[in-house]
mmCIF file of C-alpha atoms in Angstrom:
data_model
loop_
_atom_site.group_PDB
_atom_site.id
_atom_site.type_symbol
_atom_site.label_atom_id
_atom_site.label_comp_id
_atom_site.label_asym_id
_atom_site.label_seq_id
_atom_site.Cartn_x
_atom_site.Cartn_y
_atom_site.Cartn_z
ATOM 1 C CA UNK A 1 5.371 41.535 -1.643
ATOM 2 C CA UNK A 2 3.963 37.881 -2.687
ATOM 3 C CA UNK A 3 3.861 35.448 0.385
ATOM 4 C CA UNK A 4 7.338 36.929 1.330
ATOM 5 C CA UNK A 5 8.683 36.697 -2.197
ATOM 6 C CA UNK A 6 9.560 39.753 -4.382
ATOM 7 C CA UNK A 7 7.192 38.585 -7.077
ATOM 8 C CA UNK A 8 5.194 35.769 -8.279
ATOM 9 C CA UNK A 9 7.823 34.620 -10.647
ATOM 10 C CA UNK A 10 10.470 34.263 -7.685
ATOM 11 C CA UNK A 11 7.899 31.982 -5.885
ATOM 12 C CA UNK A 12 7.312 29.897 -8.975
ATOM 13 C CA UNK A 13 11.222 29.821 -9.656
ATOM 14 C CA UNK A 14 11.658 28.450 -5.882
ATOM 15 C CA UNK A 15 8.763 25.697 -6.408
ATOM 16 C CA UNK A 16 10.075 24.586 -9.721
ATOM 17 C CA UNK A 17 13.397 23.678 -7.917
ATOM 18 C CA UNK A 18 11.541 20.829 -6.117
ATOM 19 C CA UNK A 19 8.727 20.195 -8.417
ATOM 20 C CA UNK A 20 8.139 20.002 -12.248
ATOM 21 C CA UNK A 21 5.059 18.504 -13.902
ATOM 22 C CA UNK A 22 5.896 15.048 -14.950
ATOM 23 C CA UNK A 23 4.612 11.802 -14.736
ATOM 24 C CA UNK A 24 4.543 11.055 -10.937
ATOM 25 C CA UNK A 25 4.042 7.211 -11.003
ATOM 26 C CA UNK A 26 5.418 5.716 -14.337
ATOM 27 C CA UNK A 27 5.110 2.219 -13.480
ATOM 28 C CA UNK A 28 2.278 -0.126 -14.422
ATOM 29 C CA UNK A 29 0.531 0.086 -11.303
ATOM 30 C CA UNK A 30 0.400 3.757 -11.451
ATOM 31 C CA UNK A 31 -1.248 3.783 -14.700
ATOM 32 C CA UNK A 32 -3.437 0.830 -13.759
ATOM 33 C CA UNK A 33 -4.751 2.988 -10.836
ATOM 34 C CA UNK A 34 -5.239 5.909 -13.014
ATOM 35 C CA UNK A 35 -7.326 3.871 -15.252
ATOM 36 C CA UNK A 36 -9.105 2.667 -11.981
ATOM 37 C CA UNK A 37 -9.904 6.489 -11.335
ATOM 38 C CA UNK A 38 -11.193 7.024 -14.887
ATOM 39 C CA UNK A 39 -13.459 4.047 -14.950
ATOM 40 C CA UNK A 40 -14.876 5.132 -11.503
ATOM 41 C CA UNK A 41 -15.242 8.639 -13.061
ATOM 42 C CA UNK A 42 -17.261 7.252 -16.067
ATOM 43 C CA UNK A 43 -19.171 5.048 -13.669
ATOM 44 C CA UNK A 44 -20.156 8.000 -11.359
ATOM 45 C CA UNK A 45 -21.352 9.998 -14.322
ATOM 46 C CA UNK A 46 -23.493 7.060 -15.661
ATOM 47 C CA UNK A 47 -25.151 6.879 -12.071
ATOM 48 C CA UNK A 48 -25.451 10.504 -12.320
ATOM 49 C CA UNK A 49 -27.330 10.506 -15.657
ATOM 50 C CA UNK A 50 -29.801 8.111 -13.800
ATOM 51 C CA UNK A 51 -30.761 11.287 -11.872
ATOM 52 C CA UNK A 52 -30.216 9.944 -8.160
ATOM 53 C CA UNK A 53 -32.450 11.725 -5.709
ATOM 54 C CA UNK A 54 -30.984 14.169 -3.004
ATOM 55 C CA UNK A 55 -28.073 13.294 -0.938
ATOM 56 C CA UNK A 56 -27.125 10.421 -3.353
ATOM 57 C CA UNK A 57 -26.791 12.859 -6.053
ATOM 58 C CA UNK A 58 -24.498 14.829 -3.836
ATOM 59 C CA UNK A 59 -22.528 11.719 -2.982
ATOM 60 C CA UNK A 60 -22.050 10.854 -6.544
ATOM 61 C CA UNK A 61 -21.151 14.352 -7.769
ATOM 62 C CA UNK A 62 -18.632 14.395 -5.180
ATOM 63 C CA UNK A 63 -17.176 10.845 -6.392
ATOM 64 C CA UNK A 64 -16.976 12.185 -9.703
ATOM 65 C CA UNK A 65 -15.066 15.305 -8.876
ATOM 66 C CA UNK A 66 -12.734 13.456 -6.529
ATOM 67 C CA UNK A 67 -12.100 10.737 -9.166
ATOM 68 C CA UNK A 68 -11.351 13.293 -11.805
ATOM 69 C CA UNK A 69 -8.709 15.241 -9.389
ATOM 70 C CA UNK A 70 -7.211 12.263 -7.811
ATOM 71 C CA UNK A 71 -6.836 10.516 -11.176
ATOM 72 C CA UNK A 72 -5.056 13.772 -12.212
ATOM 73 C CA UNK A 73 -3.084 13.929 -9.162
ATOM 74 C CA UNK A 74 -1.938 10.390 -9.464
ATOM 75 C CA UNK A 75 0.319 11.423 -12.457
ATOM 76 C CA UNK A 76 1.098 14.961 -11.879
ATOM 77 C CA UNK A 77 1.945 14.489 -8.369
ATOM 78 C CA UNK A 78 0.346 17.785 -7.201
ATOM 79 C CA UNK A 79 0.878 17.254 -3.710
ATOM 80 C CA UNK A 80 4.547 17.465 -4.280
ATOM 81 C CA UNK A 81 3.797 21.007 -5.747
ATOM 82 C CA UNK A 82 1.821 21.772 -2.547
ATOM 83 C CA UNK A 83 4.929 20.649 -0.341
ATOM 84 C CA UNK A 84 7.281 22.645 -2.399
ATOM 85 C CA UNK A 85 5.030 25.783 -2.054
ATOM 86 C CA UNK A 86 4.829 25.330 1.724
ATOM 87 C CA UNK A 87 8.622 24.824 1.770
ATOM 88 C CA UNK A 88 9.143 27.881 -0.190
ATOM 89 C CA UNK A 89 7.095 30.109 1.669
ATOM 90 C CA UNK A 90 8.440 28.829 4.996
ATOM 91 C CA UNK A 91 11.708 29.800 4.114
ATOM 92 C CA UNK A 92 10.654 33.127 2.599
ATOM 93 C CA UNK A 93 8.732 34.075 5.664
ATOM 94 C CA UNK A 94 11.300 32.929 8.289
ATOM 95 C CA UNK A 95 9.094 29.867 9.843
ATOM 96 C CA UNK A 96 10.955 26.883 8.214
ATOM 97 C CA UNK A 97 12.219 25.880 11.634
ATOM 98 C CA UNK A 98 8.817 25.691 13.243
ATOM 99 C CA UNK A 99 7.220 24.001 10.193
ATOM 100 C CA UNK A 100 6.141 21.277 12.197
ATOM 101 C CA UNK A 101 3.498 23.043 13.870
ATOM 102 C CA UNK A 102 2.071 24.262 10.495
ATOM 103 C CA UNK A 103 2.287 20.556 9.134
ATOM 104 C CA UNK A 104 0.439 19.142 12.204
ATOM 105 C CA UNK A 105 -2.254 21.682 11.877
ATOM 106 C CA UNK A 106 -2.517 21.153 8.090
ATOM 107 C CA UNK A 107 -2.835 17.251 8.547
ATOM 108 C CA UNK A 108 -5.368 17.861 11.654
ATOM 109 C CA UNK A 109 -7.397 20.134 9.439
ATOM 110 C CA UNK A 110 -7.456 17.545 6.701
ATOM 111 C CA UNK A 111 -8.621 14.689 9.122
ATOM 112 C CA UNK A 112 -11.157 16.820 10.723
ATOM 113 C CA UNK A 113 -12.355 17.984 7.349
ATOM 114 C CA UNK A 114 -12.784 14.207 6.158
ATOM 115 C CA UNK A 115 -14.430 13.040 9.038
ATOM 116 C CA UNK A 116 -16.960 15.708 9.126
ATOM 117 C CA UNK A 117 -17.765 15.269 5.523
ATOM 118 C CA UNK A 118 -18.115 11.199 5.978
ATOM 119 C CA UNK A 119 -20.301 11.669 9.123
ATOM 120 C CA UNK A 120 -22.430 14.345 7.113
ATOM 121 C CA UNK A 121 -22.602 12.074 4.137
ATOM 122 C CA UNK A 122 -23.498 8.973 6.361
ATOM 123 C CA UNK A 123 -26.429 11.115 8.060
ATOM 124 C CA UNK A 124 -27.528 12.691 4.686
ATOM 125 C CA UNK A 125 -27.809 9.337 2.967
ATOM 126 C CA UNK A 126 -29.618 8.002 5.738
ATOM 127 C CA UNK A 127 -32.607 6.848 3.628
ATOM 128 C CA UNK A 128 -30.238 5.848 0.576
ATOM 129 C CA UNK A 129 -27.282 4.100 2.467
ATOM 130 C CA UNK A 130 -28.298 0.765 1.601
ATOM 131 C CA UNK A 131 -28.033 1.729 -2.064
ATOM 132 C CA UNK A 132 -24.977 3.820 -1.697
ATOM 133 C CA UNK A 133 -23.351 2.508 1.183
ATOM 134 C CA UNK A 134 -20.366 0.658 -0.734
ATOM 135 C CA UNK A 135 -19.599 3.876 -2.580
ATOM 136 C CA UNK A 136 -19.450 5.673 0.866
ATOM 137 C CA UNK A 137 -17.392 2.943 2.421
ATOM 138 C CA UNK A 138 -15.015 3.227 -0.752
ATOM 139 C CA UNK A 139 -14.663 6.914 -0.523
ATOM 140 C CA UNK A 140 -13.932 6.458 3.196
ATOM 141 C CA UNK A 141 -11.014 3.922 2.499
ATOM 142 C CA UNK A 142 -9.663 6.221 -0.394
ATOM 143 C CA UNK A 143 -9.935 9.128 2.011
ATOM 144 C CA UNK A 144 -7.864 7.107 4.659
ATOM 145 C CA UNK A 145 -5.372 6.441 1.818
ATOM 146 C CA UNK A 146 -4.983 10.112 0.987
ATOM 147 C CA UNK A 147 -4.591 10.976 4.758
ATOM 148 C CA UNK A 148 -2.081 8.133 5.244
ATOM 149 C CA UNK A 149 -0.120 9.515 2.353
ATOM 150 C CA UNK A 150 -0.372 13.107 3.494
ATOM 151 C CA UNK A 151 0.848 12.205 7.055
ATOM 152 C CA UNK A 152 4.042 10.462 5.283
ATOM 153 C CA UNK A 153 5.362 9.251 8.658
ATOM 154 C CA UNK A 154 8.550 6.967 8.116
ATOM 155 C CA UNK A 155 7.151 3.942 9.468
ATOM 156 C CA UNK A 156 3.671 4.152 7.728
ATOM 157 C CA UNK A 157 5.577 4.682 4.436
ATOM 158 C CA UNK A 158 7.381 1.507 5.221
ATOM 159 C CA UNK A 159 4.178 -0.350 5.438
ATOM 160 C CA UNK A 160 2.741 1.033 2.216
ATOM 161 C CA UNK A 161 5.950 -0.040 0.393
ATOM 162 C CA UNK A 162 5.563 -3.558 1.434
ATOM 163 C CA UNK A 163 4.932 -6.264 -1.164
ATOM 164 C CA UNK A 164 1.569 -8.276 -1.053
ATOM 165 C CA UNK A 165 1.341 -10.664 -4.005
ATOM 166 C CA UNK A 166 4.057 -9.041 -5.669
ATOM 167 C CA UNK A 167 2.394 -5.606 -5.673
ATOM 168 C CA UNK A 168 3.112 -2.700 -3.261
ATOM 169 C CA UNK A 169 0.459 -2.602 -0.390
ATOM 170 C CA UNK A 170 0.081 1.225 -1.258
ATOM 171 C CA UNK A 171 -1.480 -0.118 -4.769
ATOM 172 C CA UNK A 172 -3.915 -2.613 -2.750
ATOM 173 C CA UNK A 173 -4.854 -0.036 -0.515
ATOM 174 C CA UNK A 174 -5.976 2.912 -2.836
ATOM 175 C CA UNK A 175 -7.611 0.401 -5.345
ATOM 176 C CA UNK A 176 -9.616 -1.119 -2.502
ATOM 177 C CA UNK A 177 -11.687 2.003 -2.139
ATOM 178 C CA UNK A 178 -11.917 2.308 -6.091
ATOM 179 C CA UNK A 179 -13.025 -1.205 -6.564
ATOM 180 C CA UNK A 180 -15.755 -0.496 -3.750
ATOM 181 C CA UNK A 181 -17.103 2.490 -5.579
ATOM 182 C CA UNK A 182 -17.224 0.784 -8.989
ATOM 183 C CA UNK A 183 -19.095 -2.236 -7.520
ATOM 184 C CA UNK A 184 -21.570 0.072 -6.091
ATOM 185 C CA UNK A 185 -21.981 2.090 -9.401
ATOM 186 C CA UNK A 186 -22.182 -1.193 -11.278
ATOM 187 C CA UNK A 187 -24.936 -2.362 -8.968
ATOM 188 C CA UNK A 188 -27.032 0.949 -9.201
ATOM 189 C CA UNK A 189 -26.725 0.881 -13.049
ATOM 190 C CA UNK A 190 -27.809 -2.610 -13.109
ATOM 191 C CA UNK A 191 -30.974 -2.177 -10.947
ATOM 192 C CA UNK A 192 -31.806 0.880 -12.972
ATOM 193 C CA UNK A 193 -32.135 -1.070 -16.382
#
């Protein structure tokens, strides 16, 4: 038995009904956001090559890892695979009718984890906050975006789909955090010359 399935291949077949690896956001705004993630990744690596001290190094390592993952996720739509896995397991294990409790616990855990990480980072960066504060703020905005998307309430999804200057608010929200991270990285790289 594998999570209520007779085999791993049965679980994979169930997931494949709801998710297949494909381009998740094929529009130009999706590709621009992926490019923004890649730019932030490159900038974070460049900052890391300057060997920042202590907690600042940890912040830029976390940013680099997160940019790589979120850029990949932007087009592979991995959260849909996670949702499909949960749905398949809920059906197989017989708790699908009570899935809302699991969803609430998952979202609460995600929110708590993000809050703890941001509070810890701001305290750890106490001596370096002036130099890295924009990146931390950008990370907070990006985490807020991810949490809002994870919650997926209907009225929140309606807000994210509103047009602002002919682009979805979703695009502006996600890229605002990326811009803050990029600006902070460029400031650090410029100071390091």
